[in-house]
JSON list of C-alpha atoms in Angstrom, two decimals:
[
{"chain": "A", "resi": 14, "resn": "UNK", "atom": "CA", "xyz": [-159.84, -64.12, -43.36]},
{"chain": "A", "resi": 15, "resn": "UNK", "atom": "CA", "xyz": [-161.34, -66.74, -41.06]},
{"chain": "A", "resi": 16, "resn": "UNK", "atom": "CA", "xyz": [-158.97, -65.56, -38.32]},
{"chain": "A", "resi": 17, "resn": "UNK", "atom": "CA", "xyz": [-160.32, -62.02, -38.60]},
{"chain": "A", "resi": 18, "resn": "UNK", "atom": "CA", "xyz": [-163.88, -63.32, -38.35]},
{"chain": "A", "resi": 19, "resn": "UNK", "atom": "CA", "xyz": [-162.90, -65.36, -35.30]},
{"chain": "A", "resi": 20, "resn": "UNK", "atom": "CA", "xyz": [-161.50, -62.23, -33.66]},
{"chain": "A", "resi": 21, "resn": "UNK", "atom": "CA", "xyz": [-164.75, -60.47, -34.50]},
{"chain": "A", "resi": 22, "resn": "UNK", "atom": "CA", "xyz": [-166.80, -63.26, -32.89]},
{"chain": "A", "resi": 23, "resn": "UNK", "atom": "CA", "xyz": [-164.60, -62.98, -29.79]},
{"chain": "A", "resi": 24, "resn": "UNK", "atom": "CA", "xyz": [-165.24, -59.22, -29.65]},
{"chain": "A", "resi": 25, "resn": "UNK", "atom": "CA", "xyz": [-161.63, -58.24, -30.33]},
{"chain": "A", "resi": 26, "resn": "UNK", "atom": "CA", "xyz": [-162.39, -56.58, -33.67]},
{"chain": "A", "resi": 27, "resn": "UNK", "atom": "CA", "xyz": [-165.49, -54.81, -34.87]},
{"chain": "A", "resi": 28, "resn": "UNK", "atom": "CA", "xyz": [-167.45, -56.21, -37.79]},
{"chain": "A", "resi": 29, "resn": "UNK", "atom": "CA", "xyz": [-167.58, -53.49, -40.42]},
{"chain": "A", "resi": 30, "resn": "UNK", "atom": "CA", "xyz": [-170.65, -52.91, -42.55]},
{"chain": "A", "resi": 31, "resn": "UNK", "atom": "CA", "xyz": [-170.68, -54.45, -45.98]},
{"chain": "A", "resi": 32, "resn": "UNK", "atom": "CA", "xyz": [-170.44, -51.95, -48.79]},
{"chain": "A", "resi": 33, "resn": "UNK", "atom": "CA", "xyz": [-170.65, -52.28, -52.54]},
{"chain": "A", "resi": 34, "resn": "UNK", "atom": "CA", "xyz": [-170.99, -55.55, -54.34]},
{"chain": "A", "resi": 35, "resn": "UNK", "atom": "CA", "xyz": [-174.11, -57.22, -55.61]},
{"chain": "A", "resi": 36, "resn": "UNK", "atom": "CA", "xyz": [-176.78, -59.04, -53.70]},
{"chain": "A", "resi": 37, "resn": "UNK", "atom": "CA", "xyz": [-175.12, -62.28, -54.77]},
{"chain": "A", "resi": 38, "resn": "UNK", "atom": "CA", "xyz": [-171.63, -61.36, -53.57]},
{"chain": "A", "resi": 39, "resn": "UNK", "atom": "CA", "xyz": [-172.87, -59.94, -50.29]},
{"chain": "A", "resi": 40, "resn": "UNK", "atom": "CA", "xyz": [-170.67, -56.86, -50.55]},
{"chain": "A", "resi": 41, "resn": "UNK", "atom": "CA", "xyz": [-167.15, -56.20, -49.37]},
{"chain": "A", "resi": 42, "resn": "UNK", "atom": "CA", "xyz": [-166.18, -55.46, -45.81]},
{"chain": "A", "resi": 43, "resn": "UNK", "atom": "CA", "xyz": [-164.05, -52.33, -45.43]},
{"chain": "A", "resi": 44, "resn": "UNK", "atom": "CA", "xyz": [-161.59, -52.11, -42.58]},
{"chain": "A", "resi": 45, "resn": "UNK", "atom": "CA", "xyz": [-160.11, -48.82, -41.45]},
{"chain": "A", "resi": 46, "resn": "UNK", "atom": "CA", "xyz": [-156.79, -47.82, -39.91]},
{"chain": "A", "resi": 47, "resn": "UNK", "atom": "CA", "xyz": [-158.10, -48.50, -36.38]},
{"chain": "A", "resi": 48, "resn": "UNK", "atom": "CA", "xyz": [-159.06, -52.04, -37.37]},
{"chain": "A", "resi": 49, "resn": "UNK", "atom": "CA", "xyz": [-155.57, -52.59, -38.77]},
{"chain": "A", "resi": 50, "resn": "UNK", "atom": "CA", "xyz": [-154.00, -51.16, -35.60]},
{"chain": "A", "resi": 51, "resn": "UNK", "atom": "CA", "xyz": [-156.09, -53.52, -33.45]},
{"chain": "A", "resi": 52, "resn": "UNK", "atom": "CA", "xyz": [-155.22, -56.50, -35.65]},
{"chain": "A", "resi": 53, "resn": "UNK", "atom": "CA", "xyz": [-151.51, -55.69, -35.36]},
{"chain": "A", "resi": 54, "resn": "UNK", "atom": "CA", "xyz": [-151.94, -55.31, -31.59]},
{"chain": "A", "resi": 55, "resn": "UNK", "atom": "CA", "xyz": [-153.64, -58.73, -31.37]},
{"chain": "A", "resi": 56, "resn": "UNK", "atom": "CA", "xyz": [-150.90, -60.39, -33.42]},
{"chain": "A", "resi": 57, "resn": "UNK", "atom": "CA", "xyz": [-148.11, -58.78, -31.37]},
{"chain": "A", "resi": 58, "resn": "UNK", "atom": "CA", "xyz": [-149.77, -59.75, -28.08]},
{"chain": "A", "resi": 59, "resn": "UNK", "atom": "CA", "xyz": [-150.23, -63.32, -29.33]},
{"chain": "A", "resi": 60, "resn": "UNK", "atom": "CA", "xyz": [-146.55, -63.35, -30.22]},
{"chain": "A", "resi": 61, "resn": "UNK", "atom": "CA", "xyz": [-145.83, -62.48, -26.59]},
{"chain": "A", "resi": 62, "resn": "UNK", "atom": "CA", "xyz": [-147.96, -65.45, -25.57]},
{"chain": "A", "resi": 63, "resn": "UNK", "atom": "CA", "xyz": [-151.06, -63.67, -24.29]},
{"chain": "A", "resi": 64, "resn": "UNK", "atom": "CA", "xyz": [-154.36, -65.54, -24.58]},
{"chain": "A", "resi": 65, "resn": "UNK", "atom": "CA", "xyz": [-157.22, -64.00, -26.51]},
{"chain": "A", "resi": 66, "resn": "UNK", "atom": "CA", "xyz": [-158.99, -63.35, -23.22]},
{"chain": "A", "resi": 67, "resn": "UNK", "atom": "CA", "xyz": [-155.96, -61.45, -21.91]},
{"chain": "A", "resi": 68, "resn": "UNK", "atom": "CA", "xyz": [-155.66, -59.60, -25.22]},
{"chain": "A", "resi": 69, "resn": "UNK", "atom": "CA", "xyz": [-159.27, -58.51, -24.91]},
{"chain": "A", "resi": 70, "resn": "UNK", "atom": "CA", "xyz": [-158.51, -57.14, -21.48]},
{"chain": "A", "resi": 71, "resn": "UNK", "atom": "CA", "xyz": [-155.40, -55.34, -22.74]},
{"chain": "A", "resi": 72, "resn": "UNK", "atom": "CA", "xyz": [-157.40, -53.79, -25.57]},
{"chain": "A", "resi": 73, "resn": "UNK", "atom": "CA", "xyz": [-159.95, -52.52, -23.06]},
{"chain": "A", "resi": 74, "resn": "UNK", "atom": "CA", "xyz": [-157.31, -50.86, -20.88]},
{"chain": "A", "resi": 75, "resn": "UNK", "atom": "CA", "xyz": [-156.52, -47.18, -21.17]},
{"chain": "A", "resi": 76, "resn": "UNK", "atom": "CA", "xyz": [-152.81, -46.81, -21.98]},
{"chain": "A", "resi": 77, "resn": "UNK", "atom": "CA", "xyz": [-152.46, -43.85, -19.64]},
{"chain": "A", "resi": 78, "resn": "UNK", "atom": "CA", "xyz": [-154.66, -44.91, -16.75]},
{"chain": "A", "resi": 79, "resn": "UNK", "atom": "CA", "xyz": [-154.36, -48.71, -16.47]},
{"chain": "A", "resi": 80, "resn": "UNK", "atom": "CA", "xyz": [-150.62, -49.24, -16.40]},
{"chain": "A", "resi": 81, "resn": "UNK", "atom": "CA", "xyz": [-150.74, -51.25, -13.16]},
{"chain": "A", "resi": 82, "resn": "UNK", "atom": "CA", "xyz": [-153.16, -53.79, -14.66]},
{"chain": "A", "resi": 83, "resn": "UNK", "atom": "CA", "xyz": [-151.10, -54.03, -17.86]},
{"chain": "A", "resi": 84, "resn": "UNK", "atom": "CA", "xyz": [-147.99, -54.72, -15.73]},
{"chain": "A", "resi": 85, "resn": "UNK", "atom": "CA", "xyz": [-149.88, -57.36, -13.74]},
{"chain": "A", "resi": 86, "resn": "UNK", "atom": "CA", "xyz": [-150.96, -59.10, -16.94]},
{"chain": "A", "resi": 87, "resn": "UNK", "atom": "CA", "xyz": [-147.37, -59.00, -18.21]},
{"chain": "A", "resi": 88, "resn": "UNK", "atom": "CA", "xyz": [-146.08, -60.46, -14.93]},
{"chain": "A", "resi": 89, "resn": "UNK", "atom": "CA", "xyz": [-148.66, -63.26, -15.11]},
{"chain": "A", "resi": 90, "resn": "UNK", "atom": "CA", "xyz": [-147.53, -64.01, -18.65]},
{"chain": "A", "resi": 91, "resn": "UNK", "atom": "CA", "xyz": [-143.85, -63.99, -17.62]},
{"chain": "A", "resi": 92, "resn": "UNK", "atom": "CA", "xyz": [-144.58, -66.48, -14.83]},
{"chain": "A", "resi": 93, "resn": "UNK", "atom": "CA", "xyz": [-146.39, -68.77, -17.28]},
{"chain": "A", "resi": 94, "resn": "UNK", "atom": "CA", "xyz": [-143.49, -68.49, -19.73]},
{"chain": "A", "resi": 95, "resn": "UNK", "atom": "CA", "xyz": [-141.00, -69.30, -16.96]},
{"chain": "A", "resi": 96, "resn": "UNK", "atom": "CA", "xyz": [-143.00, -72.44, -16.12]},
{"chain": "A", "resi": 97, "resn": "UNK", "atom": "CA", "xyz": [-143.07, -73.47, -19.77]},
{"chain": "A", "resi": 98, "resn": "UNK", "atom": "CA", "xyz": [-139.32, -72.84, -20.11]},
{"chain": "A", "resi": 99, "resn": "UNK", "atom": "CA", "xyz": [-138.68, -75.06, -17.08]},
{"chain": "A", "resi": 100, "resn": "UNK", "atom": "CA", "xyz": [-140.85, -77.81, -18.60]},
{"chain": "A", "resi": 101, "resn": "UNK", "atom": "CA", "xyz": [-139.03, -77.55, -21.93]},
{"chain": "A", "resi": 102, "resn": "UNK", "atom": "CA", "xyz": [-135.61, -77.65, -20.23]},
{"chain": "A", "resi": 103, "resn": "UNK", "atom": "CA", "xyz": [-136.61, -80.77, -18.31]},
{"chain": "A", "resi": 104, "resn": "UNK", "atom": "CA", "xyz": [-137.89, -82.41, -21.50]},
{"chain": "A", "resi": 105, "resn": "UNK", "atom": "CA", "xyz": [-134.68, -81.47, -23.32]},
{"chain": "A", "resi": 106, "resn": "UNK", "atom": "CA", "xyz": [-132.50, -82.90, -20.54]},
{"chain": "A", "resi": 107, "resn": "UNK", "atom": "CA", "xyz": [-134.50, -86.13, -20.53]},
{"chain": "A", "resi": 108, "resn": "UNK", "atom": "CA", "xyz": [-134.29, -86.49, -24.30]},
{"chain": "A", "resi": 109, "resn": "UNK", "atom": "CA", "xyz": [-130.57, -85.66, -24.27]},
{"chain": "A", "resi": 110, "resn": "UNK", "atom": "CA", "xyz": [-129.99, -88.41, -21.69]},
{"chain": "A", "resi": 111, "resn": "UNK", "atom": "CA", "xyz": [-131.94, -90.90, -23.81]},
{"chain": "A", "resi": 112, "resn": "UNK", "atom": "CA", "xyz": [-130.03, -89.91, -26.97]},
{"chain": "A", "resi": 113, "resn": "UNK", "atom": "CA", "xyz": [-126.68, -90.42, -25.19]},
{"chain": "A", "resi": 114, "resn": "UNK", "atom": "CA", "xyz": [-127.83, -93.80, -23.90]},
{"chain": "A", "resi": 115, "resn": "UNK", "atom": "CA", "xyz": [-128.91, -94.76, -27.41]},
{"chain": "A", "resi": 116, "resn": "UNK", "atom": "CA", "xyz": [-125.53, -93.73, -28.85]},
{"chain": "A", "resi": 117, "resn": "UNK", "atom": "CA", "xyz": [-123.63, -95.69, -26.18]},
{"chain": "A", "resi": 118, "resn": "UNK", "atom": "CA", "xyz": [-124.56, -99.06, -27.67]},
{"chain": "A", "resi": 119, "resn": "UNK", "atom": "CA", "xyz": [-125.69, -100.57, -30.94]},
{"chain": "A", "resi": 120, "resn": "UNK", "atom": "CA", "xyz": [-127.18, -103.67, -29.31]},
{"chain": "A", "resi": 121, "resn": "UNK", "atom": "CA", "xyz": [-130.41, -104.25, -27.46]},
{"chain": "A", "resi": 122, "resn": "UNK", "atom": "CA", "xyz": [-133.52, -102.12, -27.53]},
{"chain": "A", "resi": 123, "resn": "UNK", "atom": "CA", "xyz": [-133.19, -98.42, -28.27]},
{"chain": "A", "resi": 124, "resn": "UNK", "atom": "CA", "xyz": [-133.56, -96.50, -24.99]},
{"chain": "A", "resi": 125, "resn": "UNK", "atom": "CA", "xyz": [-135.52, -93.73, -26.76]},
{"chain": "A", "resi": 126, "resn": "UNK", "atom": "CA", "xyz": [-138.14, -96.07, -28.15]},
{"chain": "A", "resi": 127, "resn": "UNK", "atom": "CA", "xyz": [-138.23, -98.13, -24.94]},
{"chain": "A", "resi": 128, "resn": "UNK", "atom": "CA", "xyz": [-138.84, -94.99, -22.86]},
{"chain": "A", "resi": 129, "resn": "UNK", "atom": "CA", "xyz": [-141.75, -93.91, -25.04]},
{"chain": "A", "resi": 130, "resn": "UNK", "atom": "CA", "xyz": [-143.27, -97.40, -25.11]},
{"chain": "A", "resi": 131, "resn": "UNK", "atom": "CA", "xyz": [-143.24, -97.47, -21.31]},
{"chain": "A", "resi": 132, "resn": "UNK", "atom": "CA", "xyz": [-144.86, -94.06, -21.01]}
]
């Protein structure tokens, strides 16, 4: 529930009125189908790696009129993902090299630990 409130504070979801309940409980917030649709949209966009700021912009776009901007946001995200993939591949190659060096000998300091101590 805290995540939903965070999205509300960020302006991605509306804050529904409280209904029912006693003065002590503060009432219950009722969300409608549009709120659920927006929440699913936010989660799907996060799964694609968009930031909350970018998600806010996507939510504000008109699906029929703002296709060029949506494509531009997607291209920006793809470029960021490509950079991250390159970083992860380099890290994997480095760790693979260290693991092979470690397996090559049972004597002396472990190359993995030595590499991290020197970092």
